[in-house]
Amino acid sequence: MTKRVAILISGGGSNMVSLARAMTGDYPARPCLVLSNVPDAGGLAKAADMGIPTAVVDHRNFKGDRHGFENELQIALEAADPDIICLAGFMRILTPEFTAQWAGKMLNIHPSLLPKYKGLHTHARALEAGDAVHGCSVHEVNGELDGGQVLGQARVPVFADDTPDDLAARVLPMEHQLYPAVLERFAQGDLTPVQLGEA
Ligand code: GAR
């Protein structure tokens, strides 16, 4: 059965677009909602242009009231009745209480080869460490930040004169390939990791 997918974003939404574009034809999922915590996130207009329902839950209205924010998030998500939630550049940390409500149904994309470089500034940290290979990961979301089972990774080479922006520009197109490939398997109950990239 075709799965309903809600996509959570905070910014430009390029991963959201790549997911939504993949969800046609025989693909086992369809987007049911794009939700942002940032009212002017560029991805919201892109989703609307693609005919996907959108919603905003602005975290700034909750000023330190994390549970109030997550309660509104939960209401908006339940209204869309998703089978799967994809975090795609969603830059709020979710509590273990919230993620537990969607255990086994929530994915995230992270711009590092997990378990390396959880959190922010992943490209700069890979460069500082002198890594020869970098990349991105899609993982199940559990109560631990950027934790959960890794369901796919894409690798890229790191070159001697790379800047963090160079690395980000090399990784992002791989994110756009990896996330739809992982979601396609996940929607069919297949947790076999996807491996992409030559590095
Ligand atoms: C992507 O690189 C994604 O991996 C990263 O934010 C970017 C969002 O871009 N996510 C995180 O850092 C999560 N901790 P997009 O809005 O164009 O998809």
Tab-separated table of C-alpha atoms and ligand atoms in Angstrom:
chain	number	residue	atom	x	y	z
A	1	MET	CA	0.000	0.000	0.000
A	2	THR	CA	1.241	3.494	-0.831
A	3	LYS	CA	2.576	5.240	2.264
A	4	ARG	CA	1.723	8.825	3.230
A	5	VAL	CA	4.816	10.913	3.972
A	6	ALA	CA	5.047	14.169	5.943
A	7	ILE	CA	8.256	16.139	5.359
A	8	LEU	CA	9.560	18.553	7.998
A	9	ILE	CA	11.817	21.414	6.892
A	10	SER	CA	13.366	24.614	8.238
A	11	GLY	CA	14.993	26.115	5.149
A	12	GLY	CA	15.341	25.891	1.402
A	13	GLY	CA	13.953	22.397	1.222
A	14	SER	CA	16.132	20.964	-1.547
A	15	ASN	CA	15.940	17.517	0.054
A	16	MET	CA	12.172	17.887	0.352
A	17	VAL	CA	11.995	18.674	-3.383
A	18	SER	CA	14.094	15.632	-4.267
A	19	LEU	CA	11.847	13.426	-2.121
A	20	ALA	CA	8.642	14.879	-3.563
A	21	ARG	CA	9.909	14.548	-7.161
A	22	ALA	CA	10.714	10.890	-6.556
A	23	MET	CA	7.223	10.131	-5.248
A	24	THR	CA	5.491	9.435	-8.561
A	25	GLY	CA	4.592	6.374	-10.606
A	26	ASP	CA	5.439	3.071	-8.927
A	27	TYR	CA	7.202	4.734	-5.998
A	28	PRO	CA	5.607	3.320	-2.818
A	29	ALA	CA	4.929	6.672	-1.118
A	30	ARG	CA	3.326	10.071	-1.684
A	31	PRO	CA	3.798	13.390	0.143
A	32	CYS	CA	0.826	14.368	2.342
A	33	LEU	CA	2.305	17.429	4.103
A	34	VAL	CA	5.308	19.736	4.161
A	35	LEU	CA	5.598	21.378	7.568
A	36	SER	CA	8.076	24.057	8.642
A	37	ASN	CA	8.940	25.606	11.982
A	38	VAL	CA	10.098	28.713	10.048
A	39	PRO	CA	7.219	30.700	8.482
A	40	ASP	CA	9.315	32.054	5.582
A	41	ALA	CA	11.262	28.861	4.849
A	42	GLY	CA	11.898	28.782	1.099
A	43	GLY	CA	10.787	25.177	0.881
A	44	LEU	CA	7.176	26.054	1.740
A	45	ALA	CA	6.621	27.898	-1.561
A	46	LYS	CA	8.324	25.068	-3.463
A	47	ALA	CA	5.980	22.541	-1.822
A	48	ALA	CA	2.930	24.664	-2.601
A	49	ASP	CA	4.090	24.919	-6.241
A	50	MET	CA	4.209	21.127	-6.330
A	51	GLY	CA	0.653	20.939	-4.993
A	52	ILE	CA	1.622	19.564	-1.583
A	53	PRO	CA	-0.328	20.785	1.479
A	54	THR	CA	1.812	22.946	3.768
A	55	ALA	CA	1.689	23.951	7.418
A	56	VAL	CA	3.730	26.116	9.780
A	57	VAL	CA	4.312	25.634	13.494
A	58	ASP	CA	6.515	28.596	14.436
A	59	HIS	CA	8.739	27.597	17.359
A	60	ARG	CA	9.209	31.292	18.263
A	61	ASN	CA	5.610	31.406	19.471
A	62	PHE	CA	6.516	28.957	22.244
A	63	LYS	CA	9.554	30.690	23.835
A	64	GLY	CA	11.234	27.857	25.721
A	65	ASP	CA	8.014	25.826	25.934
A	66	ARG	CA	9.315	22.830	24.028
A	67	HIS	CA	6.347	20.669	24.929
A	68	GLY	CA	3.909	23.338	23.753
A	69	PHE	CA	5.735	23.470	20.409
A	70	GLU	CA	5.781	19.707	20.055
A	71	ASN	CA	2.114	19.488	21.009
A	72	GLU	CA	1.222	21.793	18.097
A	73	LEU	CA	3.533	19.797	15.840
A	74	GLN	CA	1.799	16.588	16.840
A	75	ILE	CA	-1.655	18.059	16.154
A	76	ALA	CA	-0.590	19.245	12.672
A	77	LEU	CA	1.007	15.896	11.881
A	78	GLU	CA	-1.940	13.820	13.110
A	79	ALA	CA	-4.265	15.919	10.938
A	80	ALA	CA	-2.233	14.827	7.883
A	81	ASP	CA	-2.216	11.178	9.040
A	82	PRO	CA	1.278	10.251	7.787
A	83	ASP	CA	2.661	6.727	7.822
A	84	ILE	CA	6.221	8.094	7.663
A	85	ILE	CA	7.811	11.387	8.699
A	86	CYS	CA	10.957	12.587	6.917
A	87	LEU	CA	13.045	15.250	8.627
A	88	ALA	CA	14.746	17.118	5.771
A	89	GLY	CA	16.838	19.995	7.061
A	90	PHE	CA	14.555	20.357	10.109
A	91	MET	CA	16.752	22.268	12.527
A	92	ARG	CA	14.923	21.793	15.835
A	93	ILE	CA	15.957	19.156	18.335
A	94	LEU	CA	12.975	16.935	19.168
A	95	THR	CA	12.509	15.471	22.645
A	96	PRO	CA	12.612	11.698	23.250
A	97	GLU	CA	8.945	11.948	24.318
A	98	PHE	CA	8.024	13.347	20.913
A	99	THR	CA	10.134	10.987	18.824
A	100	ALA	CA	8.768	7.992	20.789
A	101	GLN	CA	5.316	8.777	19.348
A	102	TRP	CA	6.711	8.120	15.864
A	103	ALA	CA	9.141	5.322	16.687
A	104	GLY	CA	9.900	3.228	13.620
A	105	LYS	CA	8.215	5.805	11.372
A	106	MET	CA	10.609	8.765	11.377
A	107	LEU	CA	13.715	9.290	9.223
A	108	ASN	CA	16.349	12.048	9.169
A	109	ILE	CA	19.100	13.037	6.766
A	110	HIS	CA	22.343	14.221	8.290
A	111	PRO	CA	25.376	15.645	6.444
A	112	SER	CA	28.053	13.321	7.816
A	113	LEU	CA	28.988	9.670	7.799
A	114	LEU	CA	27.352	8.795	11.113
A	115	PRO	CA	28.312	8.010	13.821
A	116	LYS	CA	30.874	10.714	12.993
A	117	TYR	CA	29.965	14.366	13.558
A	118	LYS	CA	26.521	14.380	15.138
A	119	GLY	CA	25.138	17.897	15.520
A	120	LEU	CA	26.243	21.001	13.603
A	121	HIS	CA	29.186	22.129	11.424
A	122	THR	CA	29.768	18.651	10.060
A	123	HIS	CA	31.724	19.717	6.957
A	124	ALA	CA	34.149	21.903	8.925
A	125	ARG	CA	34.656	19.121	11.458
A	126	ALA	CA	35.445	16.565	8.739
A	127	LEU	CA	38.040	18.960	7.304
A	128	GLU	CA	39.565	19.677	10.723
A	129	ALA	CA	39.887	15.952	11.333
A	130	GLY	CA	41.719	15.510	8.022
A	131	ASP	CA	39.187	12.970	6.749
A	132	ALA	CA	39.798	11.682	3.206
A	133	VAL	CA	36.163	10.629	2.845
A	134	HIS	CA	33.000	12.448	3.921
A	135	GLY	CA	29.323	12.124	3.106
A	136	CYS	CA	25.792	11.922	4.415
A	137	SER	CA	23.560	9.456	6.206
A	138	VAL	CA	19.854	8.680	6.445
A	139	HIS	CA	18.883	7.149	9.760
A	140	GLU	CA	15.868	6.233	11.827
A	141	VAL	CA	15.122	8.824	14.490
A	142	ASN	CA	15.214	7.767	18.113
A	143	GLY	CA	15.581	9.737	21.340
A	144	GLU	CA	19.279	10.422	20.775
A	145	LEU	CA	20.404	13.366	18.593
A	146	ASP	CA	21.398	11.988	15.165
A	147	GLY	CA	21.174	8.499	16.665
A	148	GLY	CA	19.079	5.600	15.428
A	149	GLN	CA	19.792	2.891	12.927
A	150	VAL	CA	21.643	4.053	9.802
A	151	LEU	CA	19.637	3.070	6.698
A	152	GLY	CA	21.916	4.494	4.052
A	153	GLN	CA	25.095	6.452	3.416
A	154	ALA	CA	26.660	8.229	0.456
A	155	ARG	CA	30.400	8.885	0.303
A	156	VAL	CA	32.348	11.670	-1.392
A	157	PRO	CA	36.106	12.302	-1.537
A	158	VAL	CA	37.681	15.188	0.387
A	159	PHE	CA	40.353	17.156	-1.495
A	160	ALA	CA	43.316	18.973	0.045
A	161	ASP	CA	42.140	22.519	-0.641
A	162	ASP	CA	38.443	21.977	0.158
A	163	THR	CA	36.519	24.537	2.188
A	164	PRO	CA	33.403	23.625	4.195
A	165	ASP	CA	31.316	25.170	1.388
A	166	ASP	CA	33.096	23.001	-1.211
A	167	LEU	CA	32.284	19.916	0.834
A	168	ALA	CA	28.672	20.954	1.377
A	169	ALA	CA	28.296	21.461	-2.388
A	170	ARG	CA	29.726	17.986	-3.029
A	171	VAL	CA	27.594	16.263	-0.385
A	172	LEU	CA	24.220	17.905	-1.104
A	173	PRO	CA	23.641	16.281	-4.545
A	174	MET	CA	24.407	12.944	-2.904
A	175	GLU	CA	21.792	13.705	-0.227
A	176	HIS	CA	19.308	14.244	-3.052
A	177	GLN	CA	20.056	10.750	-4.394
A	178	LEU	CA	20.306	8.993	-1.055
A	179	TYR	CA	17.131	10.125	0.691
A	180	PRO	CA	14.661	9.005	-2.025
A	181	ALA	CA	16.544	5.682	-2.371
A	182	VAL	CA	16.303	4.992	1.362
A	183	LEU	CA	12.672	6.089	1.607
A	184	GLU	CA	11.728	3.805	-1.284
A	185	ARG	CA	13.056	0.794	0.628
A	186	PHE	CA	11.768	1.965	4.008
A	187	ALA	CA	8.230	2.440	2.674
A	188	GLN	CA	8.287	-1.233	1.685
A	189	GLY	CA	9.568	-2.380	5.066
A	190	ASP	CA	13.094	-2.999	3.746
A	191	LEU	CA	15.757	-1.759	6.181
A	192	THR	CA	18.735	-2.964	4.104
A	193	PRO	CA	21.223	-0.071	4.075
A	194	VAL	CA	21.667	1.855	0.805
A	195	GLN	CA	25.309	2.588	-0.100
A	196	LEU	CA	26.130	5.250	-2.667
A	197	GLY	CA	29.330	6.952	-3.791
A	198	GLU	CA	32.727	5.891	-4.995
A	199	ALA	CA	34.998	7.472	-2.398
B	1	GAR	C1	20.977	19.433	4.374
B	1	GAR	O1	22.347	19.439	4.064
B	1	GAR	C2	20.709	18.476	5.519
B	1	GAR	O2	21.514	17.319	5.498
B	1	GAR	C3	21.055	19.330	6.701
B	1	GAR	O3	20.514	20.598	6.380
B	1	GAR	C4	20.531	20.768	4.958
B	1	GAR	C5	19.155	21.161	4.526
B	1	GAR	O4	19.134	21.534	3.168
B	1	GAR	N1	20.486	18.798	7.906
B	1	GAR	C6	21.046	18.920	9.103
B	1	GAR	O5	22.093	19.500	9.283
B	1	GAR	C7	20.261	18.281	10.219
B	1	GAR	N2	21.021	18.306	11.432
B	1	GAR	P1	17.756	21.573	2.368
B	1	GAR	O6	16.797	22.448	3.173
B	1	GAR	O7	18.144	22.218	1.070
B	1	GAR	O8	17.247	20.179	2.207
